[in-house]
Short mmCIF file of C-alpha atoms in Angstrom, two decimals:
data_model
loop_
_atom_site.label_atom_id
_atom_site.label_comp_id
_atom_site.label_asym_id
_atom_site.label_seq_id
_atom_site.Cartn_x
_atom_site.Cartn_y
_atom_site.Cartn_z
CA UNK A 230 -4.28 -2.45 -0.16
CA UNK A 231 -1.67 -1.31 2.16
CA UNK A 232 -1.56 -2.46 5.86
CA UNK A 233 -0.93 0.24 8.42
CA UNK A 234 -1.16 3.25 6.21
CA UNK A 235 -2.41 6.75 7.49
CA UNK A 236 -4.95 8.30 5.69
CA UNK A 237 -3.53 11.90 6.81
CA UNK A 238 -0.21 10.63 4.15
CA UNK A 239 -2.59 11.37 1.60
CA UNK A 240 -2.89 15.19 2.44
CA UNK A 241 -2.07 17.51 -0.21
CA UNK A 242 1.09 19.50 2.16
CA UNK A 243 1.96 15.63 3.81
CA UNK A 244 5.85 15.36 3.89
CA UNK A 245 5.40 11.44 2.94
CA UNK A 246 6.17 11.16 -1.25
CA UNK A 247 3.43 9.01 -2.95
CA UNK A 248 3.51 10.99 -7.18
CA UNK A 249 1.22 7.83 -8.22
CA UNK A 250 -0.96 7.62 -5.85
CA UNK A 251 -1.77 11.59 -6.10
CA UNK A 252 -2.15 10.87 -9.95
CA UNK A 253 -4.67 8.75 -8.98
CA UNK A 254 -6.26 11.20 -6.28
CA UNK A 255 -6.41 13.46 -9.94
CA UNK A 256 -8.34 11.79 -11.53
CA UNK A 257 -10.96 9.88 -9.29
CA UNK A 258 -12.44 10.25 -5.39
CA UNK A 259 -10.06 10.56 -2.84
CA UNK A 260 -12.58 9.59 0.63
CA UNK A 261 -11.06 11.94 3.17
CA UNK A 262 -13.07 10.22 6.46
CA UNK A 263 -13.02 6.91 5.50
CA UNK A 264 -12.42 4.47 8.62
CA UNK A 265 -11.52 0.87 9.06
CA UNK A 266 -14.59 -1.62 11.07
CA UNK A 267 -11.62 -2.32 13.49
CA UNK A 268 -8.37 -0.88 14.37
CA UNK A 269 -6.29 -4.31 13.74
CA UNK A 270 -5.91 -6.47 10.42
CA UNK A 271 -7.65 -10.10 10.81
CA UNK A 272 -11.10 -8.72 12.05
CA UNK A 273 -11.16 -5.16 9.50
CA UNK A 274 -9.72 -7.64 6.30
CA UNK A 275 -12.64 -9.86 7.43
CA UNK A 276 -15.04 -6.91 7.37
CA UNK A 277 -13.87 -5.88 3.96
CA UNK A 278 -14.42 -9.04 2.13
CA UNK A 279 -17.97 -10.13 4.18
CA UNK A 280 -19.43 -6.38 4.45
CA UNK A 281 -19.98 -7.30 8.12
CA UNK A 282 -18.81 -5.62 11.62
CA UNK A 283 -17.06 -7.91 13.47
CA UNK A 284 -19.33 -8.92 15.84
CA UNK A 285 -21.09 -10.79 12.90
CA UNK A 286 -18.64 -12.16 11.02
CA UNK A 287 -16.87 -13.60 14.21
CA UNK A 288 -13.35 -12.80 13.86
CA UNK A 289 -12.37 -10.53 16.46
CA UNK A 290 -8.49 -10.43 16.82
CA UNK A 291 -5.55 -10.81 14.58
CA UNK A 292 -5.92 -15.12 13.88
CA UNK A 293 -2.69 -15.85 14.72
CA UNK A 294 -2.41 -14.98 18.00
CA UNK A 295 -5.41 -16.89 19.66
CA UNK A 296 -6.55 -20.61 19.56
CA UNK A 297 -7.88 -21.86 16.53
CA UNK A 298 -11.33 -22.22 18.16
CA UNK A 299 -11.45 -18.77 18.47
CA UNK A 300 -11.48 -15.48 16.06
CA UNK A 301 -13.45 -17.96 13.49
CA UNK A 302 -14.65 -16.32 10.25
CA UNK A 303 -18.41 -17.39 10.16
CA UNK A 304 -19.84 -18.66 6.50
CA UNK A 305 -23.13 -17.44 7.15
CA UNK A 306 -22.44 -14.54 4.00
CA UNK A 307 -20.77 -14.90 0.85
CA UNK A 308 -17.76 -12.67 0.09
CA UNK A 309 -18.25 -10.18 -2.79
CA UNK A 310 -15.26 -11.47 -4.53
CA UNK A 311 -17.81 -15.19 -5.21
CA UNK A 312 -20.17 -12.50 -6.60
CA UNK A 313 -17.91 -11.66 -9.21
CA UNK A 314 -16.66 -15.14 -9.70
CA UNK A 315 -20.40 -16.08 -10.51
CA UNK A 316 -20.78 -12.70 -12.83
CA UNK A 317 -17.68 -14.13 -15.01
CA UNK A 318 -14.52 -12.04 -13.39
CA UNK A 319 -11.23 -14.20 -13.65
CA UNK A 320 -9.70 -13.52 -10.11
CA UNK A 321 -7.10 -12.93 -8.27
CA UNK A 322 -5.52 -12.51 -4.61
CA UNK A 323 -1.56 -11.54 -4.05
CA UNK A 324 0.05 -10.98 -0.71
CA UNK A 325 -1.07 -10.83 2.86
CA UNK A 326 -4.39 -12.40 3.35
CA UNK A 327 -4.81 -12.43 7.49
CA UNK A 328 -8.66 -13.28 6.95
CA UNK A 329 -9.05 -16.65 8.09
CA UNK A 330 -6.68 -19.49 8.88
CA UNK A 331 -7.12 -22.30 6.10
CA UNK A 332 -5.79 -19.67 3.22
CA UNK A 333 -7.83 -21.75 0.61
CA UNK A 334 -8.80 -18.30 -1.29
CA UNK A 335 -10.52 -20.40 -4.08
CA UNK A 336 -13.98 -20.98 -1.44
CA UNK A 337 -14.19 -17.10 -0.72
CA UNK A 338 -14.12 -16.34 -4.96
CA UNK A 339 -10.12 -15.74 -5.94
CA UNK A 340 -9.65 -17.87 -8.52
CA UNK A 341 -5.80 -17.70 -8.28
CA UNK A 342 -4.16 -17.55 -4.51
CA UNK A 343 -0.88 -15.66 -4.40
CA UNK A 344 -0.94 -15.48 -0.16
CA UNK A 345 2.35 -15.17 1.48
CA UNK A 346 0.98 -19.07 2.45
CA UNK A 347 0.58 -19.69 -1.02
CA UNK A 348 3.36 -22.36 -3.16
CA UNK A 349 3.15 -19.81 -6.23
CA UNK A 350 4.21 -16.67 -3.99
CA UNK A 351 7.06 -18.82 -1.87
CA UNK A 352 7.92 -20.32 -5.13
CA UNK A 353 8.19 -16.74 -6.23
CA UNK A 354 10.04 -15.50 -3.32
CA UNK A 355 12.65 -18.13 -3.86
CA UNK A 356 13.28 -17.27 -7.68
CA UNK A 357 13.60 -13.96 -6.42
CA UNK A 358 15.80 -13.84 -3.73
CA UNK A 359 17.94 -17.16 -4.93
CA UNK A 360 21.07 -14.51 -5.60
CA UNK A 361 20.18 -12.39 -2.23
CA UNK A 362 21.13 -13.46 1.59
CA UNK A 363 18.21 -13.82 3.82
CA UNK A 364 19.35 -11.80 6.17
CA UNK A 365 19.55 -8.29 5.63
CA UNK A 366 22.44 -5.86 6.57
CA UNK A 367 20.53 -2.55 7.79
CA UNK A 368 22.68 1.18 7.93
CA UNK A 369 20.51 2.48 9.98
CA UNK A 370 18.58 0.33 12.84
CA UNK A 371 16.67 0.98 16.13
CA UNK A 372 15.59 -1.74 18.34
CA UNK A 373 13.20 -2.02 20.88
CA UNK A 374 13.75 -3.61 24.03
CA UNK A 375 11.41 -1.72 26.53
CA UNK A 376 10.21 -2.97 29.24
CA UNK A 377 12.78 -5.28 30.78
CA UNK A 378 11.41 -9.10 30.20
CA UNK A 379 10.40 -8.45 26.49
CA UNK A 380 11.78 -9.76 23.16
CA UNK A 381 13.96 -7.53 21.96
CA UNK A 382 12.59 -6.34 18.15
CA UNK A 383 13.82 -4.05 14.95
CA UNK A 384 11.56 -1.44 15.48
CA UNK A 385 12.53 0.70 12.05
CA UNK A 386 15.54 0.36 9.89
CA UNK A 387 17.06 1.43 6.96
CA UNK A 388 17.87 -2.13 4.53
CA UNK A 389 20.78 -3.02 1.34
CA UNK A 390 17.32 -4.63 -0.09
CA UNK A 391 15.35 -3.05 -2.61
CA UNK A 392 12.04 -3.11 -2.41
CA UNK A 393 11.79 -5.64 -5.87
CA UNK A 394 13.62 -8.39 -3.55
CA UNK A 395 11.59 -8.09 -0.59
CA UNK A 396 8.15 -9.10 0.32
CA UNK A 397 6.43 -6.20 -1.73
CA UNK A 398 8.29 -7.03 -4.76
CA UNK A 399 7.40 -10.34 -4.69
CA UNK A 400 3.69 -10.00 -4.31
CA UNK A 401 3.37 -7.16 -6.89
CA UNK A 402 5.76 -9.34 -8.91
CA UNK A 403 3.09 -12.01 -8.99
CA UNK A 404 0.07 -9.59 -9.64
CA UNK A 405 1.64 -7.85 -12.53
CA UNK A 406 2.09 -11.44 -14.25
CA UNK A 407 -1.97 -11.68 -13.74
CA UNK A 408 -2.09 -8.45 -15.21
CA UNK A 409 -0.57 -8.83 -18.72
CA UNK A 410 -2.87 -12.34 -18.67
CA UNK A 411 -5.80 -11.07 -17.91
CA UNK A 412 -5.54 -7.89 -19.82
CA UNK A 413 -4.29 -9.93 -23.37
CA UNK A 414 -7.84 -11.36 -22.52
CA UNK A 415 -11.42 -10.54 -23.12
CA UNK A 416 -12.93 -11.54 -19.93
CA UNK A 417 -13.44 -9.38 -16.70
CA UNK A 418 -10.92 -9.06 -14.20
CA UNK A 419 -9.99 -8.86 -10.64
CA UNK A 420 -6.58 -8.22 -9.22
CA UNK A 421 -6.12 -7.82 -5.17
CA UNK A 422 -3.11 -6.81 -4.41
CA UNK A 423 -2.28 -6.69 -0.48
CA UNK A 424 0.82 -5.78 1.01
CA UNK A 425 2.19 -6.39 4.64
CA UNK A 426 4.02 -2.48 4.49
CA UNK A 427 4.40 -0.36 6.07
CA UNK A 428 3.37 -1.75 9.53
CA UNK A 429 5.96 -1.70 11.45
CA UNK A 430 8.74 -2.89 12.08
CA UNK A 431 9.00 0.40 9.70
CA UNK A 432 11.46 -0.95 6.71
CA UNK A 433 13.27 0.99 3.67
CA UNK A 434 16.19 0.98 1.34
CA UNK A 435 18.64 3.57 1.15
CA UNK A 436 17.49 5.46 -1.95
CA UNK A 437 14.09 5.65 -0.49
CA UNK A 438 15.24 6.71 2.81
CA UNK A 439 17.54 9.23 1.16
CA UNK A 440 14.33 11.22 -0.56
CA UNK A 441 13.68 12.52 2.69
CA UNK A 442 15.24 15.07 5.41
CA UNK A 443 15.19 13.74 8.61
CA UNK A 444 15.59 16.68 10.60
CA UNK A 445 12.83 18.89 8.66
CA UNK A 446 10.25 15.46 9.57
CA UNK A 447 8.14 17.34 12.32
CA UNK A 448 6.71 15.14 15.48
CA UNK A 449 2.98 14.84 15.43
CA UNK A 450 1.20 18.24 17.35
CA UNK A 451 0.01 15.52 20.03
CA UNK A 452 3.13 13.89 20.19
CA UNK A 453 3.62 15.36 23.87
CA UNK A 454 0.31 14.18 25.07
CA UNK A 455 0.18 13.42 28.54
CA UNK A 456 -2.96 11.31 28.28
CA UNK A 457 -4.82 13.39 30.94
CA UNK A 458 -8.33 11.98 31.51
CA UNK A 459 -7.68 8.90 28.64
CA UNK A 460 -7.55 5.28 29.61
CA UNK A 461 -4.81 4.09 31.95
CA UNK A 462 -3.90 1.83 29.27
CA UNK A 463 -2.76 4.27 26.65
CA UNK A 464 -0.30 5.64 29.24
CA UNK A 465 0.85 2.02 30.13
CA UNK A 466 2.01 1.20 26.44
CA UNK A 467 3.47 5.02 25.94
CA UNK A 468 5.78 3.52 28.23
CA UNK A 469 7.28 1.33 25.69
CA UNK A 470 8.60 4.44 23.72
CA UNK A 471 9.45 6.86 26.80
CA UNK A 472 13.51 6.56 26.05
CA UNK A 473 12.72 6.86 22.20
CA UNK A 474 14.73 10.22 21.55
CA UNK A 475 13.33 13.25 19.14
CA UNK A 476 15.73 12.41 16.95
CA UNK A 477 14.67 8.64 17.15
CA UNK A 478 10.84 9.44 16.48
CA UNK A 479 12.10 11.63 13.44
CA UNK A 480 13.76 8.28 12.23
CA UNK A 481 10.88 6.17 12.90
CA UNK A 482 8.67 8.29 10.65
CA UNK A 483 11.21 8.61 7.73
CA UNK A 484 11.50 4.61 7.38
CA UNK A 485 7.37 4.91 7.72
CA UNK A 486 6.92 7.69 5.08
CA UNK A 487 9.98 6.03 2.81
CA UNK A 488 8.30 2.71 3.10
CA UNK A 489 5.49 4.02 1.30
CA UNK A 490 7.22 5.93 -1.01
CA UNK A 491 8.28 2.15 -2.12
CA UNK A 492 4.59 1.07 -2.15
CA UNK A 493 3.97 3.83 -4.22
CA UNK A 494 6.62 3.33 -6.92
CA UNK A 495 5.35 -0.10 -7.20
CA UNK A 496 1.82 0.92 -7.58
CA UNK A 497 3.03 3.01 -10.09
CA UNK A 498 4.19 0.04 -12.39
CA UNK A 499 0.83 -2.04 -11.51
CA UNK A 500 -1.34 1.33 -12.74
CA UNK A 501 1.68 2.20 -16.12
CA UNK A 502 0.79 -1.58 -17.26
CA UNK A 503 -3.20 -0.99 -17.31
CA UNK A 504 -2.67 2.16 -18.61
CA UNK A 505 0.22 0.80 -21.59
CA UNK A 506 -2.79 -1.77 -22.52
CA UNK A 507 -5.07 1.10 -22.84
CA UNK A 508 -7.76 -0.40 -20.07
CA UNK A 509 -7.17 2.69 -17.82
CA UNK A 510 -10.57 3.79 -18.63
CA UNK A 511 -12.09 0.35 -18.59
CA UNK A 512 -10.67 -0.28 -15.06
CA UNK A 513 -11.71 0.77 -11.53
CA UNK A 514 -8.20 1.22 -9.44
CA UNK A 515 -8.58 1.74 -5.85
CA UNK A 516 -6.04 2.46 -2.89
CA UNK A 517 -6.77 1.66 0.43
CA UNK A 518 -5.48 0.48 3.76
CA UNK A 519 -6.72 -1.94 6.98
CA UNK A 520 -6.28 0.34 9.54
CA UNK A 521 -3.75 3.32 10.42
CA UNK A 522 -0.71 3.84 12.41
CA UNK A 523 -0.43 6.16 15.48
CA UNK A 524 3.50 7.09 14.23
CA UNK A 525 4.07 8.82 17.74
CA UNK A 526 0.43 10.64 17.92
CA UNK A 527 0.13 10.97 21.69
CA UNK A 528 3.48 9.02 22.52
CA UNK A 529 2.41 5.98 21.00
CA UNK A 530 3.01 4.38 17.61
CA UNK A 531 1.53 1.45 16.22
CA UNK A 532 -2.14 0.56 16.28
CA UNK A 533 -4.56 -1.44 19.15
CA UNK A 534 -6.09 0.30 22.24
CA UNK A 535 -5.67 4.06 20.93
CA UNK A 536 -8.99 4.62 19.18
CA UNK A 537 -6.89 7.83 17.36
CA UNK A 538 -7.87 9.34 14.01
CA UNK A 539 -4.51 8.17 13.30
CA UNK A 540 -5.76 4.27 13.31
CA UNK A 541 -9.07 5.34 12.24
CA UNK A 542 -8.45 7.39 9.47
CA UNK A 543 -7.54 5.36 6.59
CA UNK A 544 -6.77 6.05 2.85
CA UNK A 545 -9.07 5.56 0.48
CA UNK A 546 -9.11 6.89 -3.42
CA UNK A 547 -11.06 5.33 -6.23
CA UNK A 548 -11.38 6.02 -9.82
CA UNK A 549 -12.76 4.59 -13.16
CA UNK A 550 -15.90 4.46 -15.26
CA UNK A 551 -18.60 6.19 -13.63
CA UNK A 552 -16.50 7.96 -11.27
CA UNK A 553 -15.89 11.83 -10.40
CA UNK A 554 -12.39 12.79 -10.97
CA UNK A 555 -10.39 15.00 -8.60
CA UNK A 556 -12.82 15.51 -6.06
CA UNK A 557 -12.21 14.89 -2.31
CA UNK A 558 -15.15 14.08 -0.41
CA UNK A 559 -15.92 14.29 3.13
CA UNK A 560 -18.37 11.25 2.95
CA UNK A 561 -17.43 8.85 5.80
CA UNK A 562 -17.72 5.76 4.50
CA UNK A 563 -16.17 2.02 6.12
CA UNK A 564 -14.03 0.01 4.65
CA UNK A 565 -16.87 -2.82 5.04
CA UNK A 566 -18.79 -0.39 2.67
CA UNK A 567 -16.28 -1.26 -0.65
CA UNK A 568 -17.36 -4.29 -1.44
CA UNK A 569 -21.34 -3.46 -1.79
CA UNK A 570 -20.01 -0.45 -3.49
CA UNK A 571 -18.06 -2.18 -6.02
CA UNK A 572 -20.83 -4.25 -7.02
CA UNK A 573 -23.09 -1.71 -8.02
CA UNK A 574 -20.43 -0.20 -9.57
CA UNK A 575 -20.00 -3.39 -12.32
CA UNK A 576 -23.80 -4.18 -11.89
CA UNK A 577 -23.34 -7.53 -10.19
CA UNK A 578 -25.74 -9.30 -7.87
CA UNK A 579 -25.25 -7.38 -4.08
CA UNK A 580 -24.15 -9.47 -1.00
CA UNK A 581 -26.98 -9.04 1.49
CA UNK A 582 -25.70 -7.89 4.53
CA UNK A 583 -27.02 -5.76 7.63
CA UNK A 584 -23.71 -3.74 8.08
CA UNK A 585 -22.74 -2.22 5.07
CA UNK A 586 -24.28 0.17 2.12
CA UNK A 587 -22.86 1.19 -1.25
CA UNK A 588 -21.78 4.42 -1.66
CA UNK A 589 -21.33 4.10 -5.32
CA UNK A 590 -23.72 7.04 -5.30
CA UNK A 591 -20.97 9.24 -3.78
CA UNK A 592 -18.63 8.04 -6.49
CA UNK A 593 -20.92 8.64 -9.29
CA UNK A 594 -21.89 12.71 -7.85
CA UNK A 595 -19.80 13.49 -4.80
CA UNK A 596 -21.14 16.15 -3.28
CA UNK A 597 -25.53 15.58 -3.73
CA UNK A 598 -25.12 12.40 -1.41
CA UNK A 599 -22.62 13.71 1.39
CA UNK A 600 -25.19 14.49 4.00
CA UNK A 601 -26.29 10.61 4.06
CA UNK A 602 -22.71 9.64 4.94
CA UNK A 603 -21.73 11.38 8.38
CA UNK A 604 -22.18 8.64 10.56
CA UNK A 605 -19.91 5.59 11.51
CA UNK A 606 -18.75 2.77 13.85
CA UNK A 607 -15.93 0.71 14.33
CA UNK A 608 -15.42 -1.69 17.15
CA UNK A 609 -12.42 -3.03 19.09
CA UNK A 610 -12.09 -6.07 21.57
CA UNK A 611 -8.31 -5.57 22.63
CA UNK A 612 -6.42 -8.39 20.86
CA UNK A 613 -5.11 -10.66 23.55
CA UNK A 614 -5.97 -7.92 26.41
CA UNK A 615 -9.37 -8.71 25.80
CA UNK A 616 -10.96 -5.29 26.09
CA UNK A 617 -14.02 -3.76 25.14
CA UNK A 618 -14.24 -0.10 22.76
CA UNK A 619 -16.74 1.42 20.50
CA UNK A 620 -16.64 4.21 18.54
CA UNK A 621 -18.84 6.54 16.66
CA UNK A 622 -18.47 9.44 14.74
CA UNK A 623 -21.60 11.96 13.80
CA UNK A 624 -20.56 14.70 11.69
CA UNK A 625 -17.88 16.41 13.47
CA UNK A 626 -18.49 14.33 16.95
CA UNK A 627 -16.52 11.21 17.95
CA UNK A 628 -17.64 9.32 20.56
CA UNK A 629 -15.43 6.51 22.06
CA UNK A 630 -16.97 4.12 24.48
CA UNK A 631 -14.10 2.11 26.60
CA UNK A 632 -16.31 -0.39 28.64
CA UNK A 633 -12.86 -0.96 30.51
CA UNK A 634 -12.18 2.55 31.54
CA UNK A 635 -12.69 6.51 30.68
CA UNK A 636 -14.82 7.09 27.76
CA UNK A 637 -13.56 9.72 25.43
CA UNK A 638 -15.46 12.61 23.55
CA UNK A 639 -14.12 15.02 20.49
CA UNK A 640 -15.27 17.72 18.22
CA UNK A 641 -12.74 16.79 15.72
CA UNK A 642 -13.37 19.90 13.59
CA UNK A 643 -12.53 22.06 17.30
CA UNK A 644 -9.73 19.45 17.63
CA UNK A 645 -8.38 17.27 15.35
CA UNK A 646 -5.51 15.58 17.10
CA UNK A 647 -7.88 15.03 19.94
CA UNK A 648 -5.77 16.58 22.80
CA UNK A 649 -9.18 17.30 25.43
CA UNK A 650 -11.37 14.86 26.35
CA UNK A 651 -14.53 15.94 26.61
CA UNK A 652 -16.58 13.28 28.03
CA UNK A 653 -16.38 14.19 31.55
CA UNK A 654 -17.05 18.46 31.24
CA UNK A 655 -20.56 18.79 32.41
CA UNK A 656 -21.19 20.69 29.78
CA UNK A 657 -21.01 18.22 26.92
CA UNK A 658 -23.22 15.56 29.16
CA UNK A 659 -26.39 15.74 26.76
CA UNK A 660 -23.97 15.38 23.56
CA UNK A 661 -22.52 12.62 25.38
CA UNK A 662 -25.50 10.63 25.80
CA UNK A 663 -26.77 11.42 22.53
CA UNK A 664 -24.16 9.74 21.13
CA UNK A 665 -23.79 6.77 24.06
CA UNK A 666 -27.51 6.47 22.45
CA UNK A 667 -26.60 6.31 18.96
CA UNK A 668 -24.09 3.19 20.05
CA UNK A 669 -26.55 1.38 21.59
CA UNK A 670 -28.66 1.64 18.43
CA UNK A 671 -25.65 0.41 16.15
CA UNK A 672 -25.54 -2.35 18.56
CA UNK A 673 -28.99 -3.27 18.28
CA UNK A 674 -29.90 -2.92 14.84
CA UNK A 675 -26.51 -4.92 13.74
CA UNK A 676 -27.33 -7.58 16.21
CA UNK A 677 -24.22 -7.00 18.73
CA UNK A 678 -25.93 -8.90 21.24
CA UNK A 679 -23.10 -9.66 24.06
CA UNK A 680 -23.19 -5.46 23.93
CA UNK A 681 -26.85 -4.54 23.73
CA UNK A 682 -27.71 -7.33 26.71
CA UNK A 683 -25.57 -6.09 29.17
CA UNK A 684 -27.85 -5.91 31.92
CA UNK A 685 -26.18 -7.51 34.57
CA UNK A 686 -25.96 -4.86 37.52
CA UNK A 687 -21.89 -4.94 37.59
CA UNK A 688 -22.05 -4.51 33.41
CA UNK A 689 -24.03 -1.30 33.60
CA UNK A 690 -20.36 0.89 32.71
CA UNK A 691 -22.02 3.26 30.17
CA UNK A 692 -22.99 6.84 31.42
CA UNK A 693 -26.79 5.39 29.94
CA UNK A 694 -27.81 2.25 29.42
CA UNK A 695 -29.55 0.76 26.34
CA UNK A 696 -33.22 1.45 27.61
CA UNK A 697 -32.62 5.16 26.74
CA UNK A 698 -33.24 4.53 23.13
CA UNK A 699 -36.89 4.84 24.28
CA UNK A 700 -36.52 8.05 24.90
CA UNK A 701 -36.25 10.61 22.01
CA UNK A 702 -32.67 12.37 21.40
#
């Protein structure tokens, strides 16, 4: 699992380079509208391991930025990973974790805990790096220091590092030793591997960074957005980048797209040693990400309020036994949804949850169960802005719901890069209350009661209120 990788990289005619990962789009599932349960890392990783939406599992924003009374992973569910643990699978956890705060991975069912946190990956880190200098010297560097009053940061940059002696190296360094254990072995196996790339700041070495033109890397088609009829506070962060040059943005996305060329090359090694042990056909490999990165879609990169495709749409490919190969579905499916779905997949016992289903059924015959996945929702409570969005998609439709200001509407097949806003043309008003309707019956059937109850006169901010699902849309 990647952290802040776009699912559009994944495109057949996408500039970014990623040979392994397309070898494995060849020969399983590639998910083409799979989505995240929340556009940042601590509350989507903690949908992913509990099957839950956030509002249920009770971590809402990234952990380390708020108290430690609050964002508090409930442990009301088991995690799917104790379901294998209890089936017999020997498991294991590398890299960022950025679930919950105590990092003691053995309670949630990884057997072995290689967390950045962890003394086997900083004892790792040290062995490699002992002939290395912490700091790195970088050829190529942009820094961001907009607004005045702000921290100046490394925004992107190109590094003397290879990718084996930094952070990614050293976590896939770990899981490949797991590897040739558990694979000289008899018993099942499960290896998470989770790097911190390529959210920004957007990091690369030189060779890397040298696969790629900068001048033919295009800006996104809504790259010039003015953010007409969106919430005021998408144009307040744009603000941040409004002195970034063209040829800056061009720069941003090469270190982006060479950062996971790197992922890819080291995914290739992890995937070469199942396949040298002749387990490739014994063993389910999937690719995935948290959440996106906006990468300049509508003048704003990273991830948060936007509630973009860009953020939403995430990668997602899965092969091995029982899977299609080389098909590319348009099921959309949440990232919640893997863990039931890998359960069924090895027959283990499900985790019972409200939130999630299995789509193992999609994996299995691609196209005869498509029509039962066109719905979704994510939700999004504005990190330390403290904010409140919804969204839902419907088959083409997206419906955002921004309790704090405009509400947003999109026929993404009409528009893609969602460049109109629909929600206020008179014309759309029935499709945007069928849809209003179809969040307030998300939020009621999952139990998002601080949502669903909002009844208080000054809280009534949705074109329709709750009560309408007693009417018949």
């Amino acid at each position: 699992m990647t952290d802040q990788m776009q699912g559009r990289v994944l495109d057949p005619q996408h500039p970014c380079q990623t040979p392994n990962m397309n070898r494995l789009i060849h020969k399983g599932v590639r998910f083409k509208n799979a989505y995240p349960a929340n556009a940042v890392c601590s509350p989507s990783r903690a949908s992913l391991m509990t099957g839950l939406l956030p509002h249920n599992h009770g971590v809402l924003h990234v952990i380390h930025n708020v108290d430690s009374d609050q964002s508090c992973l409930r442990d009301t569910h088991p995690h799917w990973a104790q379901k294998l643990e209890v089936a017999g699978y020997k498991t294991g956890y590398f890299g960022k974790w950025h679930v919950e705060r105590s990092n003691k991975l053995e309670q949630f069912g990884w057997q072995v805990n290689g967390t950045h946190a962890s003394e086997l990956w900083q004892q790792r880190q040290k062995e490699i790096s002992v002939n290395n200098p912490v700091q790195q010297t970088f050829s190529l560097q942009r820094n961001l220091d907009e607004p005045p009053g702000y921290r100046e940061s490394i925004f992107y940059g190109v590094t003397d590092l290879p990718p084996e002696k930094r952070n990614m190296g050293v976590t896939v360094s770990l899981a490949e030793d797991f590897l040739q254990e558990k694979l000289a072995a008899d018993d099942p196996w499960c290896c998470f591997v989770s790097l911190k790339e390529p959210h920004d700041p957007f990091i690369c070495d030189q060779s890397a960074f040298d696969l790629y033109e900068v001048d033919k890397i295009t800006l996104p088609p809504n790259a010039r957005d003015d953010l007409h009829g969106r919430p005021g506070i998408y144009r307040k962060a744009a603000r941040v980048w409004q002195n970034f040059t063209d040829q800056e943005k061009r720069e941003a996305a090469t270190c982006y797209y060479a950062s996971i060329t790197e992922i890819d090359q080291l995914f290739g090694k992890l995937v070469d040693l199942v396949e040298t042990n002749d387990e490739s056909e014994n063993t389910i490999i999937i690719i995935t990400s948290d959440h996106g990165e906006l990468l300049g879609a509508h003048g704003l990169y990273c991830k948060n309020f936007s509630a973009s495709e860009e953020i939403y749409n995430i990668p997602l490919v899965i092969s091995g036994p029982g899977c299609a190969k080389g098909i590319a579905t348009d099921a959309r499916v949440g990232l919640h949804d893997l863990g039931p779905s890998l359960l069924e997949l090895v027959d283990c016992e499900p985790i019972d949850v409200p939130d999630s289903r299995s789509f193992a059924s999609i994996l299995r015959d691609p196209k005869s169960g498509e029509h039962q996945f066109t719905k979704g929702f994510a939700e999004y409570y504005g990190g330390r802005m403290i904010l409140t969005q919804r969204v839902i998609w419907n088959g083409s439709w997206k419906f955002v719901f921004n309790g704090f200001d405009f509400d947003e509407l999109y026929n993404l097949d009409e528009d893609p890069y969602e460049m109109t806003n629909l929600a206020e043309d008179p014309t759309y008003q029935e499709q945007l209350t069928k849809m209003t309707a179809q969040m307030w019956q998300v939020a009621n059937e999952t139990n998002d009661h601080s949502l669903f109850n909002s009844q208080y006169p000054i809280l009534r901010v949705a074109s329709v209120g709750p009560l309408v699902l007693n009417e018949k849309w």
